[in-house]
PDB file of C-alpha atoms and ligand atoms in Angstrom:
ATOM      1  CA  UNK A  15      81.654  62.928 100.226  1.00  0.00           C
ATOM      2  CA  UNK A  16      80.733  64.005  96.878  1.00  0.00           C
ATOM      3  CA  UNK A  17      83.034  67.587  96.012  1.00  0.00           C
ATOM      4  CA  UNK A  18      81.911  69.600  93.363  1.00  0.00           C
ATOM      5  CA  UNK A  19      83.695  71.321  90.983  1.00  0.00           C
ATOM      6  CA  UNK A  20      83.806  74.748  93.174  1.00  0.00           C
ATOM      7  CA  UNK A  21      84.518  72.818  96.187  1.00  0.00           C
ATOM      8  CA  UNK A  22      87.649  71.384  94.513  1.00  0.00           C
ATOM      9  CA  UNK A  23      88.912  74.458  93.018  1.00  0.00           C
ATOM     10  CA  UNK A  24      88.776  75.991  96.498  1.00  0.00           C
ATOM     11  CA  UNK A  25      90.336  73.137  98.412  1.00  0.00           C
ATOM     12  CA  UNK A  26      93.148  73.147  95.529  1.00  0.00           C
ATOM     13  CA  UNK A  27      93.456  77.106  96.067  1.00  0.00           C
ATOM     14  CA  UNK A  28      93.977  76.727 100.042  1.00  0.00           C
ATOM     15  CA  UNK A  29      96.543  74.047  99.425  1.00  0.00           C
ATOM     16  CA  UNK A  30      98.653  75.703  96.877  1.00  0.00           C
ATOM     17  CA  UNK A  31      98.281  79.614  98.463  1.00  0.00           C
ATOM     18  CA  UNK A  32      99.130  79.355 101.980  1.00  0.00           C
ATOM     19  CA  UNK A  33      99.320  82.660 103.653  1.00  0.00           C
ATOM     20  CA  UNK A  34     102.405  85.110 102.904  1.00  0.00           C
ATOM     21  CA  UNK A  35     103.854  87.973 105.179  1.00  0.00           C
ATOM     22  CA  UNK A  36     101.893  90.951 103.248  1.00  0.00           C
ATOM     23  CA  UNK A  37     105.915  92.942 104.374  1.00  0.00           C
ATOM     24  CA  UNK A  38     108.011  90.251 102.577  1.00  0.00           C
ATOM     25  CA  UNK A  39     105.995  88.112 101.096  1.00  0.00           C
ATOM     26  CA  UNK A  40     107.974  85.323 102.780  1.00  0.00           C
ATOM     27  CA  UNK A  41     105.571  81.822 103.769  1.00  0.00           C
ATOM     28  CA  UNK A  42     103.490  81.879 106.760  1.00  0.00           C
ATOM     29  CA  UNK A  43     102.559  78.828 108.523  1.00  0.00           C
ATOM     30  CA  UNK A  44     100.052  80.612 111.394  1.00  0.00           C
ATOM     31  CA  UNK A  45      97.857  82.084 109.573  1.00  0.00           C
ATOM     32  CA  UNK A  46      99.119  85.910 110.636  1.00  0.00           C
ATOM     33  CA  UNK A  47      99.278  89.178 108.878  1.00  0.00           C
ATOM     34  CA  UNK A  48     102.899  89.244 109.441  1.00  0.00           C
ATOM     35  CA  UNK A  49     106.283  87.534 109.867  1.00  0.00           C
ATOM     36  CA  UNK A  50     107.799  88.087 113.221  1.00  0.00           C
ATOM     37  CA  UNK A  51     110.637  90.196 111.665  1.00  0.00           C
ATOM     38  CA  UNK A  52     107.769  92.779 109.993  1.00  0.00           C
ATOM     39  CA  UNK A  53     106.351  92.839 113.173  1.00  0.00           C
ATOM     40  CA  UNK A  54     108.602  94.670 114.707  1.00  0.00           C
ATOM     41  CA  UNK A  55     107.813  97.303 112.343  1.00  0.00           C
ATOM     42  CA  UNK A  56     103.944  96.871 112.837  1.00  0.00           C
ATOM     43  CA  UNK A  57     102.053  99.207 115.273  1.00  0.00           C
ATOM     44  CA  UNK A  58      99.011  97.448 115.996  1.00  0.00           C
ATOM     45  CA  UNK A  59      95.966  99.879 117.754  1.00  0.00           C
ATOM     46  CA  UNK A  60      93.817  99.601 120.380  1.00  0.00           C
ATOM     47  CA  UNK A  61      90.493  98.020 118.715  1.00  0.00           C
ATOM     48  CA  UNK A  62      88.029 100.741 119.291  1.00  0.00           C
ATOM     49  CA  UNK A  63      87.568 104.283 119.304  1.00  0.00           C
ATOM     50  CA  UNK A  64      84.840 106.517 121.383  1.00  0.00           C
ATOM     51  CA  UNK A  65      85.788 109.474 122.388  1.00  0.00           C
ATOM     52  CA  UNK A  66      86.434 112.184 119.342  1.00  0.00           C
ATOM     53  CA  UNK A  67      84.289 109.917 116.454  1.00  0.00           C
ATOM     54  CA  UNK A  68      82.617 112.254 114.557  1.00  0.00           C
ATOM     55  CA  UNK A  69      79.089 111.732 114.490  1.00  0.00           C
ATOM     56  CA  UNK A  70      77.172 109.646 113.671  1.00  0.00           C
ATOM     57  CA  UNK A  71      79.667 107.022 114.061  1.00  0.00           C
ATOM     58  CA  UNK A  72      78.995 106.096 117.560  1.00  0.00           C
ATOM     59  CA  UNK A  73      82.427 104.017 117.462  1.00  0.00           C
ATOM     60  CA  UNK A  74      85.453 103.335 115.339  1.00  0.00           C
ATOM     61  CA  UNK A  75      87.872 100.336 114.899  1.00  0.00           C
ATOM     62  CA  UNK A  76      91.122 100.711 113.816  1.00  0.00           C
ATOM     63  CA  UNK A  77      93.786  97.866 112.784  1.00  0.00           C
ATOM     64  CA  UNK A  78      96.974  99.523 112.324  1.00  0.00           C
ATOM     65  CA  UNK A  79      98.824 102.595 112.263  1.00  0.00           C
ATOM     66  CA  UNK A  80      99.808 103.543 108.839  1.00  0.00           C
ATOM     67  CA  UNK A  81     103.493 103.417 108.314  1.00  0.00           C
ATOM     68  CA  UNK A  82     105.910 101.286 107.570  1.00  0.00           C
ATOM     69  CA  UNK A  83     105.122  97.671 106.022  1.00  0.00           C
ATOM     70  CA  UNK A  84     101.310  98.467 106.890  1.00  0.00           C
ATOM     71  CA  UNK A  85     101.734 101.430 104.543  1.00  0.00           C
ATOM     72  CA  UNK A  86     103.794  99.599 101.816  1.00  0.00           C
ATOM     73  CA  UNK A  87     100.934  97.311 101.884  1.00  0.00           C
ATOM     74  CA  UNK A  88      98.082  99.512 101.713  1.00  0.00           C
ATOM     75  CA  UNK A  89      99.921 100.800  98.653  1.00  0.00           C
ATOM     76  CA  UNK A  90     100.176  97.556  97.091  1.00  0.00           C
ATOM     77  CA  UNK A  91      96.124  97.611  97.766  1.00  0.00           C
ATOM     78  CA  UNK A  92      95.716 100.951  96.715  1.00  0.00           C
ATOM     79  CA  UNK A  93      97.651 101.271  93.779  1.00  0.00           C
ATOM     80  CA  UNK A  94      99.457  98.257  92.621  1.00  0.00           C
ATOM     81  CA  UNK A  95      96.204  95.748  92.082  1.00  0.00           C
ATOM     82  CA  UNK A  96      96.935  93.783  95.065  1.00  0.00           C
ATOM     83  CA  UNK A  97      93.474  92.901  96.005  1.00  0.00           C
ATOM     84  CA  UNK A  98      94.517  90.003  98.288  1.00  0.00           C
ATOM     85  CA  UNK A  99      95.883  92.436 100.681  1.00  0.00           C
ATOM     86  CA  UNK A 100      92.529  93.453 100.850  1.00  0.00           C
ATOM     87  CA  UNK A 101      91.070  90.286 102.019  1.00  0.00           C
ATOM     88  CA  UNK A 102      93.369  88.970 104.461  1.00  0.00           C
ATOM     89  CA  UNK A 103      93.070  92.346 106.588  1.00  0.00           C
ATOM     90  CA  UNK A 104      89.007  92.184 106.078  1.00  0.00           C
ATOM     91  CA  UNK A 105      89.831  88.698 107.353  1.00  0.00           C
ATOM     92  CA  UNK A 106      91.637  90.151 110.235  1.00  0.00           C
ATOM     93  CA  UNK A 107      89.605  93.277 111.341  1.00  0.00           C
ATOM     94  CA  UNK A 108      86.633  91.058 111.947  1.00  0.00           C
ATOM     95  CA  UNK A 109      88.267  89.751 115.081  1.00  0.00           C
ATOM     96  CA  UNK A 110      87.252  93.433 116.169  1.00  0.00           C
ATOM     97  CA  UNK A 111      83.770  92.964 115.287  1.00  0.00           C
ATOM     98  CA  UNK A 112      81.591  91.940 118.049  1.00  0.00           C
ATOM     99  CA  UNK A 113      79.215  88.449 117.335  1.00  0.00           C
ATOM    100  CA  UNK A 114      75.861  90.652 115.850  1.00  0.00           C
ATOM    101  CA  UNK A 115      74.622  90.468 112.088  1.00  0.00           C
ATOM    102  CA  UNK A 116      74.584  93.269 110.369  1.00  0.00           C
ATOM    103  CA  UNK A 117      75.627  95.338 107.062  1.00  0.00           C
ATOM    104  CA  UNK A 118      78.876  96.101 105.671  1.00  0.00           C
ATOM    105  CA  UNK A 119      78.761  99.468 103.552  1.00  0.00           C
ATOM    106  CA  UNK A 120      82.229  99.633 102.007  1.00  0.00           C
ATOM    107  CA  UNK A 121      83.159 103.755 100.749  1.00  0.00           C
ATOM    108  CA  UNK A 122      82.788 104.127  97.232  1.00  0.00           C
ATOM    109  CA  UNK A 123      85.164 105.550  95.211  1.00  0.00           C
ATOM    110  CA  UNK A 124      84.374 108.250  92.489  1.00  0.00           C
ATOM    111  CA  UNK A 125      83.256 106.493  89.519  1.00  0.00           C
ATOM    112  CA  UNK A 126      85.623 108.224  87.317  1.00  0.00           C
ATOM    113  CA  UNK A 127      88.651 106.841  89.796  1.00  0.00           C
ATOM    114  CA  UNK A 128      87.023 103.395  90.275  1.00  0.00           C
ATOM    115  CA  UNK A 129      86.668 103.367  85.916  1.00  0.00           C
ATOM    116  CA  UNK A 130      91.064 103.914  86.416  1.00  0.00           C
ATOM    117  CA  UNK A 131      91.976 102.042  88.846  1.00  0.00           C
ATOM    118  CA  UNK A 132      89.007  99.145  88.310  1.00  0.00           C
ATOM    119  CA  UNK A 133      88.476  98.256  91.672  1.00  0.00           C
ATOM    120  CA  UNK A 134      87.365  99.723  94.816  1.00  0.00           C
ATOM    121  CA  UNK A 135      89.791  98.873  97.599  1.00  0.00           C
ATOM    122  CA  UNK A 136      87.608  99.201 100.764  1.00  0.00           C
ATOM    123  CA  UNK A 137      85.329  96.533  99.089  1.00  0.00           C
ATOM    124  CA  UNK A 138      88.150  94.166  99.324  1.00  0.00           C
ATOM    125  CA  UNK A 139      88.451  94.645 102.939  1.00  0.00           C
ATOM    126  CA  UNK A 140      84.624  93.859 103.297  1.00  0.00           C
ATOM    127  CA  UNK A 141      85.093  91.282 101.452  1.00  0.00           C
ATOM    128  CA  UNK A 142      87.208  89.386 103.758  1.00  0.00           C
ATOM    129  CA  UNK A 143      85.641  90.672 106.537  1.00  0.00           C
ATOM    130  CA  UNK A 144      82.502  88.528 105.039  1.00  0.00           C
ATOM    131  CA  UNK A 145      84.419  85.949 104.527  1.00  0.00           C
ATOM    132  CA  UNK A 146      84.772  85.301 107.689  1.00  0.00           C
ATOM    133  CA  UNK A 147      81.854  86.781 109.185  1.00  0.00           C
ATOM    134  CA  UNK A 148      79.268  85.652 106.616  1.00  0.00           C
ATOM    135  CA  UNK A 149      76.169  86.964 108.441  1.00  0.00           C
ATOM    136  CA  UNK A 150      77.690  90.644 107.774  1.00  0.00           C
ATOM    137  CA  UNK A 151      76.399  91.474 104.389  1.00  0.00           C
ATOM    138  CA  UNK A 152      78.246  93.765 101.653  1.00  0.00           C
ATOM    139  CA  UNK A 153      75.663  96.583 100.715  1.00  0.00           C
ATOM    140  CA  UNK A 154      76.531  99.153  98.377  1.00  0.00           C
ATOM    141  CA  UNK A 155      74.878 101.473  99.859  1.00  0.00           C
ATOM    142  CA  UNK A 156      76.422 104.766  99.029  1.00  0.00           C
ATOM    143  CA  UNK A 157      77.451 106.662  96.022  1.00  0.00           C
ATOM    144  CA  UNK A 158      80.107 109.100  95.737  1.00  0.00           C
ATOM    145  CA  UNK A 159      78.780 112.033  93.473  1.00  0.00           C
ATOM    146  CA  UNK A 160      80.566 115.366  92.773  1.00  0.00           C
ATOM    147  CA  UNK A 161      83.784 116.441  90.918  1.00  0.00           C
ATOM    148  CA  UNK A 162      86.183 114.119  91.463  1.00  0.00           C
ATOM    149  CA  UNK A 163      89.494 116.070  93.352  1.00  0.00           C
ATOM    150  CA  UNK A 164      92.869 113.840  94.547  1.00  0.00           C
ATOM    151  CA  UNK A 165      93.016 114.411  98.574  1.00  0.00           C
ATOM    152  CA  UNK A 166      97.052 114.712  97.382  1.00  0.00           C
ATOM    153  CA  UNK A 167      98.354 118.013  98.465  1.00  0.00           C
ATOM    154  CA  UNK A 168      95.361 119.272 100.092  1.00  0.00           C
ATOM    155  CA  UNK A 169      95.493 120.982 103.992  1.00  0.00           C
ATOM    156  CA  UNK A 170      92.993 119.187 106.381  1.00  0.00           C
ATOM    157  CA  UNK A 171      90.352 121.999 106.209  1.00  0.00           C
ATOM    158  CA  UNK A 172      90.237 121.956 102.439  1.00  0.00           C
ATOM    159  CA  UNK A 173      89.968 117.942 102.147  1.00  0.00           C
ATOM    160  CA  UNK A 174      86.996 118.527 104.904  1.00  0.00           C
ATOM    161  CA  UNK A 175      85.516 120.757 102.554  1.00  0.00           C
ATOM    162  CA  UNK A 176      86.179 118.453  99.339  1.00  0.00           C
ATOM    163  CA  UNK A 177      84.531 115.303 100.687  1.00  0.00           C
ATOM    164  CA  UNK A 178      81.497 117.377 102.051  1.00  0.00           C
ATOM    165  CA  UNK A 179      77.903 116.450 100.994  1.00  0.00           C
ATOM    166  CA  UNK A 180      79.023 114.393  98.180  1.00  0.00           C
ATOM    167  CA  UNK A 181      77.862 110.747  99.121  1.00  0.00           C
ATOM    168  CA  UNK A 182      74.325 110.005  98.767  1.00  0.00           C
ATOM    169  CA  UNK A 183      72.571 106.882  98.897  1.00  0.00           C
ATOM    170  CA  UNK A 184      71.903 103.663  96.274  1.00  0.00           C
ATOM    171  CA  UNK A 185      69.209 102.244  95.514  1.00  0.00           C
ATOM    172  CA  UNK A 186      70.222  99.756  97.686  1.00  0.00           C
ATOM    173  CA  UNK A 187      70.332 101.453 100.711  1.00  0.00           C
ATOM    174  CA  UNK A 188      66.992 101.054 102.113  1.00  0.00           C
ATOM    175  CA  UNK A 189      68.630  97.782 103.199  1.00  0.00           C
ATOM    176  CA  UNK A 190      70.212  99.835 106.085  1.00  0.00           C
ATOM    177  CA  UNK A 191      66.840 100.791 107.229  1.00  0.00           C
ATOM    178  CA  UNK A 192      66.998  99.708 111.084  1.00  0.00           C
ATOM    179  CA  UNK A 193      70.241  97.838 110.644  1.00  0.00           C
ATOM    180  CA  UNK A 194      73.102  98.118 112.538  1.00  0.00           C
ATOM    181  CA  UNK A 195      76.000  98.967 109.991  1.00  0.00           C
ATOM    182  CA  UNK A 196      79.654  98.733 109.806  1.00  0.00           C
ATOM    183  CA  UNK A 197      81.023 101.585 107.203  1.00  0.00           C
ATOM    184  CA  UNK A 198      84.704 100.121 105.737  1.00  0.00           C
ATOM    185  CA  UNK A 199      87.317 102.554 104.554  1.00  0.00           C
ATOM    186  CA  UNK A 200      91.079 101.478 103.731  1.00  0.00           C
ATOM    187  CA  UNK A 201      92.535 104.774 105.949  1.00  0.00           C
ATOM    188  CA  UNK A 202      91.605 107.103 108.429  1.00  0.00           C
ATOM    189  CA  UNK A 203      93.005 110.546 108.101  1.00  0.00           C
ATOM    190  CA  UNK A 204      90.897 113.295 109.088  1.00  0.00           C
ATOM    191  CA  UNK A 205      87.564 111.218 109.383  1.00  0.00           C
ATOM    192  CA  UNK A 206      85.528 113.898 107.222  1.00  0.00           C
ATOM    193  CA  UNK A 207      84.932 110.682 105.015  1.00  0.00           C
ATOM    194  CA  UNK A 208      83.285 108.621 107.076  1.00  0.00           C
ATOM    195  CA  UNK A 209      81.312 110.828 108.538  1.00  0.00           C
ATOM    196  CA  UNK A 210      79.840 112.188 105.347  1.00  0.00           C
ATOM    197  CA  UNK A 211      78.868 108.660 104.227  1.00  0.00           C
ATOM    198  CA  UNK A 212      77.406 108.321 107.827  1.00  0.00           C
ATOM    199  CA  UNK A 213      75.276 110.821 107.551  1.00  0.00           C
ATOM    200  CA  UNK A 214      74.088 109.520 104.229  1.00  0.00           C
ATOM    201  CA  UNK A 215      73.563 106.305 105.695  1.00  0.00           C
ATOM    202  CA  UNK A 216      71.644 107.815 109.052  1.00  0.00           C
ATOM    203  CA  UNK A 217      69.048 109.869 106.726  1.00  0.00           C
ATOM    204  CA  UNK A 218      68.664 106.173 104.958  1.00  0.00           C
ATOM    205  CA  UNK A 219      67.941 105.025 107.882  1.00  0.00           C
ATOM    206  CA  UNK A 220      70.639 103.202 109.672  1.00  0.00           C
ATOM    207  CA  UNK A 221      70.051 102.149 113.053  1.00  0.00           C
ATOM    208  CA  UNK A 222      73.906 102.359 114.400  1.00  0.00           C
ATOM    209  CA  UNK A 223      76.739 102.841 112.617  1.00  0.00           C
ATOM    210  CA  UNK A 224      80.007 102.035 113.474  1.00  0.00           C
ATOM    211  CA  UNK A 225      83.628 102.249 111.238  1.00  0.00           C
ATOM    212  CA  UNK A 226      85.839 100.146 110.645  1.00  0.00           C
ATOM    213  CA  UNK A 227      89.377 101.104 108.781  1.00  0.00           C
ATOM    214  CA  UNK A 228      92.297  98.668 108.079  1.00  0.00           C
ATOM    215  CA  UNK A 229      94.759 101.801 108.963  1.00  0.00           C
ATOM    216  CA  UNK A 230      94.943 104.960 111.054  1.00  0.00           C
ATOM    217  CA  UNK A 231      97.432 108.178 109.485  1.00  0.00           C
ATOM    218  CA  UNK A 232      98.825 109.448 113.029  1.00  0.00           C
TER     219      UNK A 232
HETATM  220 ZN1   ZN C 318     107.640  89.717 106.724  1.00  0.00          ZN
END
């Protein structure tokens, strides 16, 4: 079989990159998130939410609890450029996504933060969530307008009231229209997030929407 260049380069990246521990970085033969020692320090959650998802999610799906070497690594993510942490739990929160196409919105970030930091972290995770479930397609579908404010410091009412009415739709989003759609943020604090950009996505017309968030703050 004839490999093209791209095909090489990707066979060459899978052989020399094998999976590390994203707690210790240490070499990972199975393919997991973590090494049985980090484990221990892992609290992995139940796979979906119902009851107390603020409309119009209808349900939400939650990988981890963030603390520990979950939260070291979301940091790493966040703040330290380590996009590949990204992917790998995109690659592992689609094992909670049931077998339906769809559209994967990921939450933008203010584009004064996104011009800092240069990349948008929840698009990582729906990236690897695509990677492995190509027929879930990355829309970005939402904009996040507004005066840009750090959620650092702030009580749960006021960061309620700072993410309020402040995401409004692309020109991309009449892709939603009738779609079922899967809204990916990096953590889950209060929720006032995702349901803003839910709402934005329901007046675009999204048919279902569910979220889907690599960590939970407990
Ligand atoms: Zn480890």
């Amino acid at each position: 079989m004839m490999l093209w260049p791209s095909n090489l380069l990707s066979v060459a990246t899978r052989v020399v990159a094998p999976s590390r521990c994203l707690g210790c970085s240490i070499l990972l033969d199975d393919g997991a998130l973590f090494c049985a020692s980090c484990r221990e320090w892992v609290e992995e959650l139940p796979s979906v939410w119902t009851l107390g998802v603020p409309r119009p999610l209808v349900t939400l799906h939650v990988g981890f609890e963030y603390a520990g070497v979950v939260k070291d690594a979301m940091l790493d993510l966040k703040h330290g450029g380590r996009t590949a942490v990204g992917v790998r739990l995109g690659e592992y929160l689609a094992r909670r996504v049931p077998p339906r196409p769809g559209i994967v919105v990921p939450v933008p970030l203010h584009p004064s933060r996104l011009r800092v930091r240069g990349y948008n972290q929840s698009l990582w995770i729906a990236r690897g969530l695509n990677r492995v479930r190509p027929d879930l397609t990355i829309c970005n579908a939402l904009r996040r307008e507004g005066k840009a404010s750090s959620q650092k410091g702030h009580g749960r009412i006021q960061r309620r009231e700072a993410v309020s009415e402040v995401f409004s739709p692309t020109r991309l989003a009449s892709r939603v229209a009738g779609q079922d759609v899967w809204l990916v943020d990096d953590v889950w604090v209060t929720g006032a997030t995702l349901s803003a950009c839910a709402v934005a996505l329901e007046r675009a017309g999204a048919r279902r929407l569910r979220g889907l968030v690599a960590a939970e703050v407990t």
